[in-house]
Amino acid sequence: MANSVRLLRRYVWLVDTLRREGRLTLDEINRRWQRNCSIRTDGEAELPARTFHRHREAIAEIFDIEIACDRFNGNTYYIANPEALDNPGFTAWLFNGLAIDNILLANDSATSRIIFEESPGGSQHMAAIVEAIAASRTLRISYRRFGANETAERTVEPYGLKQSNRRWYLLARNSNYPILTVYALDRIEAIAATDGTFTLDPTLDIHTYFNDVIGVNVDSDYACEPITLRVYGPQRAYIESRPLHASQQRTAATTDYSDYTLHLCAEYEFQRAILALGPDAEILSPAWLRDEIKSLATATLARYCTDTNR
């Protein structure tokens, strides 16, 4: 296990070095290699050419990242498909996490000054889920919903994983419920693969399933419709740097506010996102959503108008 972890760290270091520095010869790679004692074994003076090329092959197989050689430019090596690390995806998420971990390992004096946000948990289930997804094998899960007193046992068909707001979710179909159901990994108390297999439903595409919402809550009670949002003051810069939804477009701007249109289902998570903007945001249309946000804001105000000494 220790050797496997060390090898993985070496692969990540090699790719990250080329990503940051562009094109390097093997000699240049070796000079950087010699400065990083955290990934070298004792007495290892350099990265031999044969070992380097084995690493290249392993990196292509594990991460689907191609380290190519430009023989017309001094035999320099470079990442031929950098989009594999830039585009959102599991490989990029995993690789970037390991790259940061490598840097911290080599600079442990900085570790105490870096604050990580705590994850709700559930990551221990990911290996079993990924293996079941790859094998199209059903899973038996023990799941406790928020507010539930008892754990429910379910056999599900795992379709994929999705990360949202620091949580990981299992996207699965229950044989008794033909649409996708979302299970938070931190609410799964036990999980096991079964002997059963399933065939993917071609009509269920997890890459487009959540297109009309901002999180993981797909609610058939809400129709997808155009929404006009007005945002005031500095908050405009925030939602332009991090749009609420992929459909967000600015349609008007003044010195005091900007108007944006979005096309989505204004379900629970979107409504809470608007409320989180506080007095800096205002729904202009549709009317029902404006009234709903007003009602929620009024209910919030009522909480603060109640005597806390009751």
PDB file of C-alpha atoms in Angstrom, residues 10-16 18-19 22 24 29 52-53 55-60 64-70 76-81:
ATOM      1  CA  ARG A  10       5.045  10.736  -8.031  1.00  0.00           C
ATOM      2  CA  TYR A  11       2.575  10.656 -10.914  1.00  0.00           C
ATOM      3  CA  VAL A  12       0.736  13.673  -9.542  1.00  0.00           C
ATOM      4  CA  TRP A  13       3.996  15.571  -8.922  1.00  0.00           C
ATOM      5  CA  LEU A  14       5.141  14.954 -12.500  1.00  0.00           C
ATOM      6  CA  VAL A  15       1.892  16.162 -14.071  1.00  0.00           C
ATOM      7  CA  ASP A  16       1.596  19.149 -11.731  1.00  0.00           C
ATOM      8  CA  LEU A  18       4.555  20.169 -16.220  1.00  0.00           C
ATOM      9  CA  ARG A  19       1.207  21.920 -15.789  1.00  0.00           C
ATOM     10  CA  GLY A  22       4.860  24.254 -19.406  1.00  0.00           C
ATOM     11  CA  LEU A  24      10.595  20.780 -19.699  1.00  0.00           C
ATOM     12  CA  ILE A  29      12.460  17.595 -14.718  1.00  0.00           C
ATOM     13  CA  PHE A  52      10.006   8.314 -16.391  1.00  0.00           C
ATOM     14  CA  HIS A  53       8.424   6.651 -19.429  1.00  0.00           C
ATOM     15  CA  HIS A  55       5.295   6.919 -15.216  1.00  0.00           C
ATOM     16  CA  ARG A  56       4.028   8.525 -18.438  1.00  0.00           C
ATOM     17  CA  GLU A  57       2.213   5.315 -19.376  1.00  0.00           C
ATOM     18  CA  ALA A  58       0.675   4.947 -15.914  1.00  0.00           C
ATOM     19  CA  ILE A  59      -0.475   8.581 -15.896  1.00  0.00           C
ATOM     20  CA  ALA A  60      -2.195   8.088 -19.242  1.00  0.00           C
ATOM     21  CA  ASP A  64      -6.164   9.907 -19.021  1.00  0.00           C
ATOM     22  CA  ILE A  65      -3.522  12.656 -19.201  1.00  0.00           C
ATOM     23  CA  GLU A  66      -1.044  12.495 -22.094  1.00  0.00           C
ATOM     24  CA  ILE A  67       2.528  13.665 -21.529  1.00  0.00           C
ATOM     25  CA  ALA A  68       3.835  14.214 -25.048  1.00  0.00           C
ATOM     26  CA  CYS A  69       7.346  14.894 -26.333  1.00  0.00           C
ATOM     27  CA  ASP A  70       8.179  17.730 -28.733  1.00  0.00           C
ATOM     28  CA  THR A  76      10.713  18.866 -24.259  1.00  0.00           C
ATOM     29  CA  TYR A  77       7.791  17.194 -22.503  1.00  0.00           C
ATOM     30  CA  TYR A  78       4.396  18.813 -22.051  1.00  0.00           C
ATOM     31  CA  ILE A  79       0.765  17.983 -21.258  1.00  0.00           C
ATOM     32  CA  ALA A  80      -0.947  17.415 -24.602  1.00  0.00           C
ATOM     33  CA  ASN A  81      -4.511  17.545 -23.237  1.00  0.00           C
TER      34      ASN A  81
END
